[in-house]
């Protein structure tokens, strides 16, 4: 829905939070967690520690709820589904953030491939001045990838969520 500008959005409400966090956090990096509220942040901290992320600076007291109540800046990444992607495909760059074996089995022709955990800048083949739709198989890896692209300066990023890619791909 919304996140703090320049943060990386990984939902702790779905399976795989700890794994995604472990892929994205650099060794020794200090992490601050932001949940919907304190309870979410504490749960995320336990998951982080279970995968070896122990340099936790803490969490935002009150979470995003208090951040918004204080009218602090938020960033939103537009979410679209696969049918909307088909409708808007002209003019969009597509970044597929699945693993290589998934890409090899099927992908959208003309899309760029880079697993979400390997995004350390604007991927080769992506123009940061043009809109980019980020897709995976369910939307769960596309969310952190989309926020990473924004952090690295891509102006307009769309998070493709929902329907599985294998029903949408033709390559």
mmCIF file of C-alpha atoms in Angstrom:
data_model
loop_
_atom_site.group_PDB
_atom_site.id
_atom_site.type_symbol
_atom_site.label_atom_id
_atom_site.label_comp_id
_atom_site.label_asym_id
_atom_site.label_seq_id
_atom_site.Cartn_x
_atom_site.Cartn_y
_atom_site.Cartn_z
ATOM 1 C CA UNK A 1 0.000 0.000 0.000
ATOM 2 C CA UNK A 2 2.711 2.507 0.985
ATOM 3 C CA UNK A 3 6.194 2.585 2.413
ATOM 4 C CA UNK A 4 8.775 5.033 3.710
ATOM 5 C CA UNK A 5 10.695 6.642 0.812
ATOM 6 C CA UNK A 6 13.924 4.797 -0.085
ATOM 7 C CA UNK A 7 13.013 1.794 2.059
ATOM 8 C CA UNK A 8 12.686 -1.717 0.661
ATOM 9 C CA UNK A 9 9.223 -3.219 0.904
ATOM 10 C CA UNK A 10 9.061 -6.869 1.960
ATOM 11 C CA UNK A 11 5.823 -8.041 3.492
ATOM 12 C CA UNK A 12 6.172 -10.084 6.660
ATOM 13 C CA UNK A 13 2.583 -11.238 6.281
ATOM 14 C CA UNK A 14 3.462 -13.927 3.733
ATOM 15 C CA UNK A 15 5.725 -16.948 3.796
ATOM 16 C CA UNK A 16 9.287 -16.266 2.724
ATOM 17 C CA UNK A 17 9.861 -12.961 4.529
ATOM 18 C CA UNK A 18 12.997 -14.204 6.281
ATOM 19 C CA UNK A 19 14.440 -15.688 3.097
ATOM 20 C CA UNK A 20 13.824 -12.508 1.089
ATOM 21 C CA UNK A 21 15.350 -10.421 3.858
ATOM 22 C CA UNK A 22 18.403 -12.706 4.023
ATOM 23 C CA UNK A 23 18.907 -12.358 0.252
ATOM 24 C CA UNK A 24 18.702 -8.559 0.344
ATOM 25 C CA UNK A 25 20.561 -7.566 3.522
ATOM 26 C CA UNK A 26 24.295 -7.162 3.062
ATOM 27 C CA UNK A 27 26.573 -8.804 5.663
ATOM 28 C CA UNK A 28 26.889 -6.502 8.663
ATOM 29 C CA UNK A 29 24.151 -4.164 7.433
ATOM 30 C CA UNK A 30 22.040 -2.565 10.148
ATOM 31 C CA UNK A 31 18.293 -2.974 9.622
ATOM 32 C CA UNK A 32 15.346 -0.962 10.909
ATOM 33 C CA UNK A 33 12.003 -2.717 10.650
ATOM 34 C CA UNK A 34 8.699 -1.001 9.948
ATOM 35 C CA UNK A 35 5.457 -2.908 10.357
ATOM 36 C CA UNK A 36 1.863 -1.833 10.361
ATOM 37 C CA UNK A 37 2.283 -1.565 14.123
ATOM 38 C CA UNK A 38 4.647 -2.662 16.902
ATOM 39 C CA UNK A 39 3.345 -6.225 16.949
ATOM 40 C CA UNK A 40 4.118 -6.685 13.232
ATOM 41 C CA UNK A 41 7.611 -5.270 13.721
ATOM 42 C CA UNK A 42 8.330 -7.603 16.643
ATOM 43 C CA UNK A 43 7.199 -10.593 14.581
ATOM 44 C CA UNK A 44 9.403 -9.441 11.695
ATOM 45 C CA UNK A 45 12.354 -9.095 14.093
ATOM 46 C CA UNK A 46 11.920 -12.699 15.230
ATOM 47 C CA UNK A 47 11.820 -13.867 11.608
ATOM 48 C CA UNK A 48 14.890 -11.771 10.766
ATOM 49 C CA UNK A 49 16.862 -13.223 13.650
ATOM 50 C CA UNK A 50 15.840 -16.753 12.641
ATOM 51 C CA UNK A 51 17.704 -16.284 9.337
ATOM 52 C CA UNK A 52 20.784 -14.685 10.911
ATOM 53 C CA UNK A 53 19.894 -11.006 10.515
ATOM 54 C CA UNK A 54 20.967 -9.852 13.970
ATOM 55 C CA UNK A 55 22.095 -6.269 13.411
ATOM 56 C CA UNK A 56 18.654 -4.834 14.092
ATOM 57 C CA UNK A 57 18.683 -1.171 15.067
ATOM 58 C CA UNK A 58 15.084 -1.527 16.171
ATOM 59 C CA UNK A 59 11.711 -0.770 14.714
ATOM 60 C CA UNK A 60 9.580 2.277 14.071
ATOM 61 C CA UNK A 61 7.375 2.727 17.135
ATOM 62 C CA UNK A 62 3.763 2.671 16.061
ATOM 63 C CA UNK A 63 4.714 1.434 12.598
ATOM 64 C CA UNK A 64 3.299 2.845 9.403
ATOM 65 C CA UNK A 65 0.132 3.732 11.273
ATOM 66 C CA UNK A 66 1.938 6.357 13.372
ATOM 67 C CA UNK A 67 4.082 7.446 10.399
ATOM 68 C CA UNK A 68 0.939 8.277 8.450
ATOM 69 C CA UNK A 69 -0.820 9.866 11.421
ATOM 70 C CA UNK A 70 2.142 12.240 11.694
ATOM 71 C CA UNK A 71 1.721 13.006 7.976
ATOM 72 C CA UNK A 72 5.258 11.957 7.140
ATOM 73 C CA UNK A 73 6.118 11.304 3.487
ATOM 74 C CA UNK A 74 5.205 7.963 1.964
ATOM 75 C CA UNK A 75 5.960 6.388 -1.360
ATOM 76 C CA UNK A 76 3.545 4.246 -3.306
ATOM 77 C CA UNK A 77 4.223 1.883 -6.155
ATOM 78 C CA UNK A 78 1.270 1.314 -8.431
ATOM 79 C CA UNK A 79 0.025 -2.255 -8.363
ATOM 80 C CA UNK A 80 -1.454 -3.813 -11.481
ATOM 81 C CA UNK A 81 -2.557 -7.329 -12.379
ATOM 82 C CA UNK A 82 -1.605 -9.400 -15.430
ATOM 83 C CA UNK A 83 -4.668 -8.379 -17.522
ATOM 84 C CA UNK A 84 -3.776 -4.719 -16.880
ATOM 85 C CA UNK A 85 -0.186 -5.482 -17.892
ATOM 86 C CA UNK A 86 -1.459 -6.899 -21.184
ATOM 87 C CA UNK A 87 -3.541 -3.754 -21.753
ATOM 88 C CA UNK A 88 -0.620 -1.434 -21.018
ATOM 89 C CA UNK A 89 2.209 -3.523 -22.506
ATOM 90 C CA UNK A 90 2.989 -1.016 -25.267
ATOM 91 C CA UNK A 91 5.544 1.420 -23.922
ATOM 92 C CA UNK A 92 6.289 -0.577 -20.768
ATOM 93 C CA UNK A 93 9.584 -2.246 -20.050
ATOM 94 C CA UNK A 94 9.121 -5.550 -18.244
ATOM 95 C CA UNK A 95 11.560 -6.806 -15.640
ATOM 96 C CA UNK A 96 11.134 -10.472 -14.705
ATOM 97 C CA UNK A 97 12.632 -11.066 -11.245
ATOM 98 C CA UNK A 98 12.163 -14.835 -11.006
ATOM 99 C CA UNK A 99 15.012 -17.339 -10.835
ATOM 100 C CA UNK A 100 16.775 -18.436 -14.037
ATOM 101 C CA UNK A 101 15.103 -21.860 -14.213
ATOM 102 C CA UNK A 102 11.680 -20.182 -14.046
ATOM 103 C CA UNK A 103 12.704 -17.685 -16.746
ATOM 104 C CA UNK A 104 14.011 -20.499 -18.948
ATOM 105 C CA UNK A 105 10.730 -22.413 -18.694
ATOM 106 C CA UNK A 106 8.579 -19.438 -19.797
ATOM 107 C CA UNK A 107 8.828 -15.657 -20.009
ATOM 108 C CA UNK A 108 7.298 -12.658 -21.710
ATOM 109 C CA UNK A 109 9.097 -11.955 -24.994
ATOM 110 C CA UNK A 110 11.171 -8.777 -24.836
ATOM 111 C CA UNK A 111 11.335 -8.748 -21.045
ATOM 112 C CA UNK A 112 14.580 -8.278 -19.134
ATOM 113 C CA UNK A 113 15.575 -10.922 -16.601
ATOM 114 C CA UNK A 114 17.303 -10.327 -13.257
ATOM 115 C CA UNK A 115 16.413 -12.180 -10.030
ATOM 116 C CA UNK A 116 15.100 -9.800 -7.366
ATOM 117 C CA UNK A 117 18.002 -10.551 -5.014
ATOM 118 C CA UNK A 118 20.540 -9.471 -7.652
ATOM 119 C CA UNK A 119 19.204 -5.923 -8.073
ATOM 120 C CA UNK A 120 22.022 -3.644 -6.938
ATOM 121 C CA UNK A 121 21.315 -0.821 -9.383
ATOM 122 C CA UNK A 122 19.289 -0.235 -12.535
ATOM 123 C CA UNK A 123 19.482 -3.517 -14.472
ATOM 124 C CA UNK A 124 21.207 -3.570 -17.844
ATOM 125 C CA UNK A 125 18.596 -3.135 -20.558
ATOM 126 C CA UNK A 126 16.288 -0.998 -18.398
ATOM 127 C CA UNK A 127 15.924 2.717 -19.105
ATOM 128 C CA UNK A 128 15.268 4.452 -15.747
ATOM 129 C CA UNK A 129 13.388 7.257 -17.518
ATOM 130 C CA UNK A 130 10.732 4.902 -18.929
ATOM 131 C CA UNK A 131 8.041 2.963 -16.997
ATOM 132 C CA UNK A 132 9.023 -0.508 -15.780
ATOM 133 C CA UNK A 133 6.603 -3.298 -14.840
ATOM 134 C CA UNK A 134 8.154 -5.765 -12.384
ATOM 135 C CA UNK A 135 6.809 -9.303 -12.473
ATOM 136 C CA UNK A 136 7.456 -12.692 -10.886
ATOM 137 C CA UNK A 137 5.158 -15.707 -10.572
ATOM 138 C CA UNK A 138 2.864 -14.350 -7.851
ATOM 139 C CA UNK A 139 3.873 -10.771 -7.008
ATOM 140 C CA UNK A 140 5.744 -11.628 -3.798
ATOM 141 C CA UNK A 141 9.238 -11.147 -5.256
ATOM 142 C CA UNK A 142 8.112 -8.302 -7.497
ATOM 143 C CA UNK A 143 7.253 -6.132 -4.469
ATOM 144 C CA UNK A 144 10.793 -5.835 -3.038
ATOM 145 C CA UNK A 145 12.215 -5.660 -6.561
ATOM 146 C CA UNK A 146 9.928 -2.735 -7.418
ATOM 147 C CA UNK A 147 10.982 -0.814 -4.308
ATOM 148 C CA UNK A 148 14.660 -1.561 -5.069
ATOM 149 C CA UNK A 149 14.230 -0.107 -8.581
ATOM 150 C CA UNK A 150 12.691 3.052 -7.109
ATOM 151 C CA UNK A 151 15.559 3.288 -4.630
ATOM 152 C CA UNK A 152 17.992 3.078 -7.560
ATOM 153 C CA UNK A 153 16.309 5.918 -9.436
ATOM 154 C CA UNK A 154 13.766 4.367 -11.796
ATOM 155 C CA UNK A 155 11.084 7.027 -12.105
ATOM 156 C CA UNK A 156 7.953 4.973 -12.681
ATOM 157 C CA UNK A 157 7.679 1.406 -11.416
ATOM 158 C CA UNK A 158 4.644 -0.852 -11.559
ATOM 159 C CA UNK A 159 4.311 -3.920 -9.319
ATOM 160 C CA UNK A 160 2.571 -6.747 -11.161
ATOM 161 C CA UNK A 161 0.675 -8.802 -8.600
ATOM 162 C CA UNK A 162 -1.793 -11.621 -8.609
ATOM 163 C CA UNK A 163 -2.163 -14.135 -11.419
ATOM 164 C CA UNK A 164 0.705 -16.526 -11.953
ATOM 165 C CA UNK A 165 3.135 -15.565 -14.715
ATOM 166 C CA UNK A 166 3.043 -19.025 -16.302
ATOM 167 C CA UNK A 167 -0.551 -18.240 -17.379
ATOM 168 C CA UNK A 168 0.526 -14.862 -18.758
ATOM 169 C CA UNK A 169 3.742 -15.718 -20.585
ATOM 170 C CA UNK A 170 4.132 -16.659 -24.179
ATOM 171 C CA UNK A 171 7.888 -17.195 -24.469
#
